[in-house]
Coordinates of C-alpha atoms in Angstrom, one line a residue:
X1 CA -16.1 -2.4 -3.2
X2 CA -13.1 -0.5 -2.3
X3 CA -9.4 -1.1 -2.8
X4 CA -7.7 0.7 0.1
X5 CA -5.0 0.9 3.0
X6 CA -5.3 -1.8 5.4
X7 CA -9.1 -1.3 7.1
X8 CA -8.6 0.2 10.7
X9 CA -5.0 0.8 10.5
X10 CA -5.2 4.1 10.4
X11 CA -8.0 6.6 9.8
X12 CA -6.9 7.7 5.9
X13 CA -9.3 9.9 4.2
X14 CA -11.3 6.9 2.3
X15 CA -11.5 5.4 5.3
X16 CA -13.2 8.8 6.9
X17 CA -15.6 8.5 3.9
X18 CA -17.0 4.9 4.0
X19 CA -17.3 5.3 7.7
X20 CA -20.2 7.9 6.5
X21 CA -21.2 6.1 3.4
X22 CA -21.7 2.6 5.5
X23 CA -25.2 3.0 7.1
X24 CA -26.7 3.6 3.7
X25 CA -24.8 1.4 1.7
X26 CA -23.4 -1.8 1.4
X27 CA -19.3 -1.9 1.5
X28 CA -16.6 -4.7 1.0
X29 CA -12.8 -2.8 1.6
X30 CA -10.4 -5.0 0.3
X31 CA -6.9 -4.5 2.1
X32 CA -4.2 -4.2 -0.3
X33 CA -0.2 -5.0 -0.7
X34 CA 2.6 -4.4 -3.0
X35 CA 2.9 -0.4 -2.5
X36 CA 6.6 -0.7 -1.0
X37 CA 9.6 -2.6 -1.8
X38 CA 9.9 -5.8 -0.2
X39 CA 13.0 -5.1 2.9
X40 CA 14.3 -7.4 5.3
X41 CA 13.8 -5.0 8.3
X42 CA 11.7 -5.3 11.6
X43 CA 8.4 -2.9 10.1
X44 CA 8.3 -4.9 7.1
X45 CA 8.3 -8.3 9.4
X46 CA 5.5 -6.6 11.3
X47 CA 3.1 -5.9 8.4
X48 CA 4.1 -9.4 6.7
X49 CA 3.0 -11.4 10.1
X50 CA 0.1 -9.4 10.1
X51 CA -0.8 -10.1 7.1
X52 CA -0.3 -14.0 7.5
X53 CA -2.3 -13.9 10.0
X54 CA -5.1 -12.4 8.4
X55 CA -4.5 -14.8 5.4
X56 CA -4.6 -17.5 7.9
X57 CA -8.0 -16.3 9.3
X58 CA -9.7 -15.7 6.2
X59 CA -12.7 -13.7 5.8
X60 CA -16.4 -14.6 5.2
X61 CA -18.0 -14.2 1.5
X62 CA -20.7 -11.5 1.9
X63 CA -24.4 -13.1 0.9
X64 CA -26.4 -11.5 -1.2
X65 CA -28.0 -9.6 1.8
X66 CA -25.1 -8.1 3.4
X67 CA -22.0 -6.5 2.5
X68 CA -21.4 -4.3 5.8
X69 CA -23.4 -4.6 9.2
X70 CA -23.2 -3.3 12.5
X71 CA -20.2 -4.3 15.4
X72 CA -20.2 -2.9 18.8
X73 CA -21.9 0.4 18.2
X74 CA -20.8 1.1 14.9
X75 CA -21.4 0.2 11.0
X76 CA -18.8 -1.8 9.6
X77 CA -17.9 -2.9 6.2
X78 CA -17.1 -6.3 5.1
X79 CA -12.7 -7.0 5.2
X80 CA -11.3 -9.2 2.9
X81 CA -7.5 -10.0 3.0
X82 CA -7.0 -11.1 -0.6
X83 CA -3.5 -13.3 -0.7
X84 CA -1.5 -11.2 -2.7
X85 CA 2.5 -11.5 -3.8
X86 CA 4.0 -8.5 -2.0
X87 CA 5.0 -6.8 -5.5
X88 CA 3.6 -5.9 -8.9
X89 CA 7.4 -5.1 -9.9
X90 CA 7.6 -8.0 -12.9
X91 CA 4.8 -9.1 -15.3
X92 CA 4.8 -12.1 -13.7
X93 CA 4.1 -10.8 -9.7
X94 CA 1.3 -9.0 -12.3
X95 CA 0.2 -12.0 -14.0
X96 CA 0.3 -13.7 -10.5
X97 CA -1.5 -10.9 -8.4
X98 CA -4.3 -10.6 -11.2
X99 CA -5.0 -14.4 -10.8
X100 CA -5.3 -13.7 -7.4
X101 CA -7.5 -11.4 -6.7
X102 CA -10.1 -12.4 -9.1
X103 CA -10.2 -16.1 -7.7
X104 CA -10.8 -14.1 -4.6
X105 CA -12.8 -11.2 -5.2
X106 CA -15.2 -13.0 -8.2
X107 CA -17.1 -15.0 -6.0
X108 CA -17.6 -11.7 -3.5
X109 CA -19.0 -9.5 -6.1
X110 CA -21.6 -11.8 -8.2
X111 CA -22.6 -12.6 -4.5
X112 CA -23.9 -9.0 -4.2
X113 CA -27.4 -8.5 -5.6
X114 CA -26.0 -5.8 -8.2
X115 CA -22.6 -5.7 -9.7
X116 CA -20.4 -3.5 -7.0
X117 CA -19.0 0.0 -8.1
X118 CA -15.5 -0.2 -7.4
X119 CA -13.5 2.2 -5.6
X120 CA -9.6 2.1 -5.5
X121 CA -7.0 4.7 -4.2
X122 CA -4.3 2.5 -5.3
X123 CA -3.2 1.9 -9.0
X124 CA -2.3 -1.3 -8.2
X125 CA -5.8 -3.0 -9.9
X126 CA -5.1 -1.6 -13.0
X127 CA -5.3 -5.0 -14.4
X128 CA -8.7 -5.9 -12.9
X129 CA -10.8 -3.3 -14.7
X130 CA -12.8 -5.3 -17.1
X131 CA -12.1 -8.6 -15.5
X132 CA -13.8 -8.0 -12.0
X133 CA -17.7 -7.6 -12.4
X134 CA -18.6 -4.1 -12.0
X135 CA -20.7 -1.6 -12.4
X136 CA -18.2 1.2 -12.5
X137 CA -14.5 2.0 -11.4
X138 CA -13.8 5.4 -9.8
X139 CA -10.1 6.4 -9.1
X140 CA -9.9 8.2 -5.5
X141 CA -6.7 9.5 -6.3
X142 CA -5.6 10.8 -2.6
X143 CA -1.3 10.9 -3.1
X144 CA 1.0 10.9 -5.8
X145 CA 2.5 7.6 -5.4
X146 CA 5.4 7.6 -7.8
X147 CA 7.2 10.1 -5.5
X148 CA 6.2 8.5 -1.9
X149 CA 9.0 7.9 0.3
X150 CA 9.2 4.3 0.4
X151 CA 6.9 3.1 -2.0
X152 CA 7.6 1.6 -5.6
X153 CA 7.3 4.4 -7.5
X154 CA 8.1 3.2 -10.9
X155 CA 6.1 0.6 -10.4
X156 CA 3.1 2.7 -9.2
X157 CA 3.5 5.4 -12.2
X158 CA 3.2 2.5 -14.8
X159 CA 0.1 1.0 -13.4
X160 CA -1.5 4.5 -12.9
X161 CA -1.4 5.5 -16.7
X162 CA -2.9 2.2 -17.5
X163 CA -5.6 2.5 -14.6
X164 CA -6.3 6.0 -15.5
X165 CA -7.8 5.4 -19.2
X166 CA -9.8 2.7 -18.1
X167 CA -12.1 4.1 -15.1
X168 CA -15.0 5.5 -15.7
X169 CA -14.2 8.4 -13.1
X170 CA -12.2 10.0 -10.9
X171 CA -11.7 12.3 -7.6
X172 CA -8.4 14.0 -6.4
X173 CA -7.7 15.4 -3.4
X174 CA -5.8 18.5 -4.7
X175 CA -5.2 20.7 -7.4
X176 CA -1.9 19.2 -8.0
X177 CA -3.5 15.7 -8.5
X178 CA -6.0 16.6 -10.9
X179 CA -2.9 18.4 -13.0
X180 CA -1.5 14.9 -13.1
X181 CA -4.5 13.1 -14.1
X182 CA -5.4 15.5 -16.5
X183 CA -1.8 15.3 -18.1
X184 CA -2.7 11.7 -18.1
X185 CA -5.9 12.9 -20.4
X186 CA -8.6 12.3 -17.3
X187 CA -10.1 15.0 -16.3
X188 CA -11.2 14.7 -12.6
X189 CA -13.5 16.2 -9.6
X190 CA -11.4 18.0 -6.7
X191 CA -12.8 16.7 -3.3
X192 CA -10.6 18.2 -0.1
X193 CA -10.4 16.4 2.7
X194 CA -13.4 17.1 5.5
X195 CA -12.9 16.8 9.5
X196 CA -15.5 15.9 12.4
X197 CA -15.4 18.8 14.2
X198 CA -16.7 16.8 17.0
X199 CA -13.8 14.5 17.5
X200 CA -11.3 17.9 18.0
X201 CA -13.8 19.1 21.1
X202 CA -11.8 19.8 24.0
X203 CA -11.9 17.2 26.2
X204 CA -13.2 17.0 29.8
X205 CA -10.2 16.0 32.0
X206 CA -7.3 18.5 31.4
X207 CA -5.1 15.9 33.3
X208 CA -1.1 15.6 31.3
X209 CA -1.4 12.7 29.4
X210 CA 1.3 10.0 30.3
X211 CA 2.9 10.6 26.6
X212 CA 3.9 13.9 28.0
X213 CA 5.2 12.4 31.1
X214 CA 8.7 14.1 32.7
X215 CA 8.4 16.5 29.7
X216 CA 9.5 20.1 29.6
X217 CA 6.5 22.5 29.1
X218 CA 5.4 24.1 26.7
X219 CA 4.9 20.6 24.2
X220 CA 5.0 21.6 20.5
X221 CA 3.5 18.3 18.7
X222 CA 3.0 16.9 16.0
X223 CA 1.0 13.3 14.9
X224 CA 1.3 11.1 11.7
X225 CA 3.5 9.3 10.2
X226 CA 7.6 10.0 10.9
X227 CA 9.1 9.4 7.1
X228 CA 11.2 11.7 5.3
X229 CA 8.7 14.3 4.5
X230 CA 10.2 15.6 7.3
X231 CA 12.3 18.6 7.1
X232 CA 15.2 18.0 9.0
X233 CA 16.4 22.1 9.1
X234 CA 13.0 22.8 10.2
X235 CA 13.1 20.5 12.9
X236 CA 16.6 21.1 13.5
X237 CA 16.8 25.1 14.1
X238 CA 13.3 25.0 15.9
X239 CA 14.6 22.6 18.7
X240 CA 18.1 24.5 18.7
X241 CA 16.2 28.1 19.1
X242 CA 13.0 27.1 20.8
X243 CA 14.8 27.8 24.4
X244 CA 12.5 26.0 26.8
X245 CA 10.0 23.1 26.2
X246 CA 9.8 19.5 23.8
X247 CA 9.0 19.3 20.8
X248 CA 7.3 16.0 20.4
X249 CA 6.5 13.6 17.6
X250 CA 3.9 11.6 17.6
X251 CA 3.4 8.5 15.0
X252 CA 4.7 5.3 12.9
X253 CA 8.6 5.9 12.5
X254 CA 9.3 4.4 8.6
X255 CA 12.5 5.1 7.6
X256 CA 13.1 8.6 8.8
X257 CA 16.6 10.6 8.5
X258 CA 18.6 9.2 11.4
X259 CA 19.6 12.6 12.2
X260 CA 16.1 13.7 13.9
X261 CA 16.6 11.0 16.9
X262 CA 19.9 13.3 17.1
X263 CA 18.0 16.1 18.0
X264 CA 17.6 18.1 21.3
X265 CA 14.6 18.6 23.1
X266 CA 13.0 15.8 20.1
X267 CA 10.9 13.5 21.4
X268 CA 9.7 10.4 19.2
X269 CA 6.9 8.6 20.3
X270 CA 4.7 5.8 19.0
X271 CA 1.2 5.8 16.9
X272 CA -1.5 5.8 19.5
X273 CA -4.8 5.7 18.7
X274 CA -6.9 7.9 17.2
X275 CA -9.4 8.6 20.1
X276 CA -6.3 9.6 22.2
X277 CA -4.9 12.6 19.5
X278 CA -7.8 15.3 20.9
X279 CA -6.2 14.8 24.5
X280 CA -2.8 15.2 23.3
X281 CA -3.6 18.4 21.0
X282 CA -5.5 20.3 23.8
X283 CA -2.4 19.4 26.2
X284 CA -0.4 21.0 23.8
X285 CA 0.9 24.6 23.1
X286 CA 1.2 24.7 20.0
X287 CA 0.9 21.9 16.8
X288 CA 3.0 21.9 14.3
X289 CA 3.9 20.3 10.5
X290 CA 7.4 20.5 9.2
X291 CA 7.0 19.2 6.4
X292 CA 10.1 19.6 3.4
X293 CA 8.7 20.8 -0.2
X294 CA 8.9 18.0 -2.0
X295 CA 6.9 16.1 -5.1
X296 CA 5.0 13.7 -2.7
X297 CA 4.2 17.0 -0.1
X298 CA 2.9 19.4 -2.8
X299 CA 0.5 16.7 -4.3
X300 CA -0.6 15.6 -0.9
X301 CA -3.7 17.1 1.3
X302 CA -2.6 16.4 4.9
X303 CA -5.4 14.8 7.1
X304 CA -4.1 16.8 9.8
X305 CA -4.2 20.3 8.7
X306 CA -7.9 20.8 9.6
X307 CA -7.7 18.2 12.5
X308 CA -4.9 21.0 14.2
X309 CA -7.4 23.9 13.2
X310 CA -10.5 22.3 14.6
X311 CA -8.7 22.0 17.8
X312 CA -8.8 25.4 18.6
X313 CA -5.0 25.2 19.4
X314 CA -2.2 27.4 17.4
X315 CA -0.8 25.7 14.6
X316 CA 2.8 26.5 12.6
X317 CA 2.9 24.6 9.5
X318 CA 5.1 24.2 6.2
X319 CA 4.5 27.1 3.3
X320 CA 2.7 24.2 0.4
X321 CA -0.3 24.3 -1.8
X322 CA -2.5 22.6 0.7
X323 CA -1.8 25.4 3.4
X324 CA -2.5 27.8 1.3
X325 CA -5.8 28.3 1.6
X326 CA -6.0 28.2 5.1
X327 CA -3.1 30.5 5.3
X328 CA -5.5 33.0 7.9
X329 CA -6.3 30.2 9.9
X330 CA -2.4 29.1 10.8
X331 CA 1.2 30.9 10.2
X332 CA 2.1 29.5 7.2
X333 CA 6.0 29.4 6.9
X334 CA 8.6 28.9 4.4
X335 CA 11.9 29.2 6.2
X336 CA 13.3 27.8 9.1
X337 CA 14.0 30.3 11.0
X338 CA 10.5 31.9 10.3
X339 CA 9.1 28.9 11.0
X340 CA 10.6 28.8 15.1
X341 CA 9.4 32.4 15.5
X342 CA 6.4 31.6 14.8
X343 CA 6.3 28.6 17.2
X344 CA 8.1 30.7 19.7
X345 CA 5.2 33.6 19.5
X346 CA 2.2 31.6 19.8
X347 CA 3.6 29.9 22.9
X348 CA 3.3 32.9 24.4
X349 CA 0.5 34.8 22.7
X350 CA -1.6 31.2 22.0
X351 CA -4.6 31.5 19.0
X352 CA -4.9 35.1 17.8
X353 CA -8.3 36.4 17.4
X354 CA -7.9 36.9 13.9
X355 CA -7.1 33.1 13.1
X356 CA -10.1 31.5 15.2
X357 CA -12.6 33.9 13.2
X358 CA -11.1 32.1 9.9
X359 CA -11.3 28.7 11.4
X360 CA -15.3 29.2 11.6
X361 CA -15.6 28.1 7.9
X362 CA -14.6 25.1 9.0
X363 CA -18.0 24.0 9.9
X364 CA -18.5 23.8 6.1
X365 CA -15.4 20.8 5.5
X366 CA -17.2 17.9 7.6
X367 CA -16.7 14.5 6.4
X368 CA -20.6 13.8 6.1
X369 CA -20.9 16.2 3.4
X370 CA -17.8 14.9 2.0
X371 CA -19.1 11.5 1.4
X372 CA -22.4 12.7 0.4
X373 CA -21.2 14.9 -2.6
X374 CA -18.6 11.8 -3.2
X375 CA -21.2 9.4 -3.4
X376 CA -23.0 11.2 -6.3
X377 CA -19.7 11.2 -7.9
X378 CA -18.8 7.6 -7.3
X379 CA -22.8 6.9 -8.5
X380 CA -22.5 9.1 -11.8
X381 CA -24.9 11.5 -10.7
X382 CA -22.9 14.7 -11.0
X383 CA -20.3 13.9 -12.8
X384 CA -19.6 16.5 -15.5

């Protein structure tokens, strides 16, 4: 059982694992609320009719027999959409949300022929542990929550000291994370993100997408979510200095600094889906992440930094501990100015030689192997 991001909303690093864990296992993924601040705006109204909806439809109780299956041509887990009060701000939303869930979830897991082991990225079920039947509760701790842009954070650092105690393990995604959890006294496992080296082949058509439509050449891109992580002078003096070409941004726009749609040569465009990002990479001169240093982007381990190096396609990205170690695999850059001269050279030069050698030990990061080693984790097998 797994406490996670909306399933299928976007392809998050849990979400990467399960899809590798599901043939062998059983899985239900509850979707989850309550991260962010409730705010009267038009993205908030969007993920509250959506989740109405979902509340509306309801979802089927696994039986004993199932807990994921097979739709279209792939494994699937089981969806639940628990009602939930959009905040764990007050002990009441807490009291309220707790009720909740286990009037939903109770009846799920003593379906299951075995007590589930329960999974959760969130803190948010910190006051389910020991009221939920379960086998086990592991802590995928993939972001430091308490300094997301957007999100509760007080909120979310109260609930994670009290989760932290109480599960029996946990994985981080960074050295950062497990510094935190280990200040929290739990010591954890360090599991990095994987890829599927696959997905980043070069497709067949080289036809210009139509999100690149009317654009100048050469298209510096990036994908993911637009929020202020974003370095403003990094985007700023590249799309002053660049000279020719657009630099394009590809993803959910929540709450960024107004300034970037200010920009020249900026172009913001919507999420599209994941199938569709190896056509717009390979379409691309060169792929970029200006991220700022901040708490939440030193703690974080950026989906996207191995995606862009599987491509084959020159990538620029921010100086932070997650770069690091691929720092001969990319130009790694901590100014702004360094940072556009590097974009600037590898439209011209494209993928040194030296780079692509380094990206060969990527065939050692795929998600398969990521879940395997994080299902012995989850299972208490090497756990140490």
């Amino acid at each position: 059982m797994v406490f996670a991001d909306d399933w299928g909303r976007h392809p998050s690093s849990c979400q990467h694992l399960v899809k590798h864990v599901l043939p062998h296992r059983r899985v239900v993924w509850v979707n989850t609320i309550g991260t962010r601040p409730p705010r009267l705006d038009w993205s908030t109204l969007k993920r509250a009719a959506g989740k109405l909806k979902g509340w509306v439809r309801g979802s089927p109780l696994p039986s004993a027999g199932e807990g994921s299956g097979v739709r279209g041509n792939e494994f699937a887990p089981t969806v639940l959409s628990p009602k939930m009060w959009p905040s764990f701000r007050s002990a009441f939303a807490r009291r309220l949300n707790r009720k909740l869930l286990l009037r939903a979830l109770t009846p799920v897991a003593n379906a299951l022929p075995s007590p589930p082991v329960v999974v959760t990225t969130l803190p948010l079920v910190a006051d389910l542990v020991g009221q939920l039947p379960a086998a086990r509760w592991v802590y995928y701790c993939v972001d430091d929550f308490s300094v997301w842009p957007g999100y509760d954070g007080e909120t979310m650092l109260r609930m994670e000291k009290e989760l932290v105690p109480k599960v029996d393990a946990a994985v981080a995604v960074s050295d950062t994370l497990r510094a935190k959890l280990s200040a929290m006294g739990r010591e954890s496992l360090l599991l990095t993100h994987g890829v599927d080296l696959d997905h980043w082949k070069p497709p067949a058509s080289s036809d210009l997408p139509p999100e690149f439509a009317g654009m100048e050449p050469p298209i510096v891109l990036f994908w993911g979510v637009i929020d202020r992580r974003m370095d403003v002078a990094f985007v700023r003096h590249l799309c002053d200095h660049l000279g020719r070409g657009t630099v394009v941004m590809v993803g959910p726009q929540e709450d960024p600094d107004p300034a970037l749609k200010s920009l020249p040569r900026l172009a913001l465009r919507p999420a599209v889906p994941f199938a569709r990002l190896p056509l717009l990479a390979h379409a691309a001169a060169v792929l970029v992440m200006p991220y700022a240093d901040l708490p939440a982007t030193r703690a974080m381990q950026p989906l996207k930094l191995k995606e862009y190096l599987a491509t084959g396609k020159p990538a620029v990205v921010r100086e932070l501990p997650s770069t690091a170690d691929w720092a001969d695999a990319a130009d790694v850059c901590g100014t702004p100015a360094a940072f556009t001269a590097a974009v600037g050279q590898r439209c011209e030069t494209g993928l040194p030689a030296g780079q692509g050698r380094a990206r060969e030990r990527l065939t050692a990061e795929g998600w398969a192997a990521k879940a395997e080693m994080f299902t012995s984790w989850v299972d208490g097998l090497k756990i140490e």
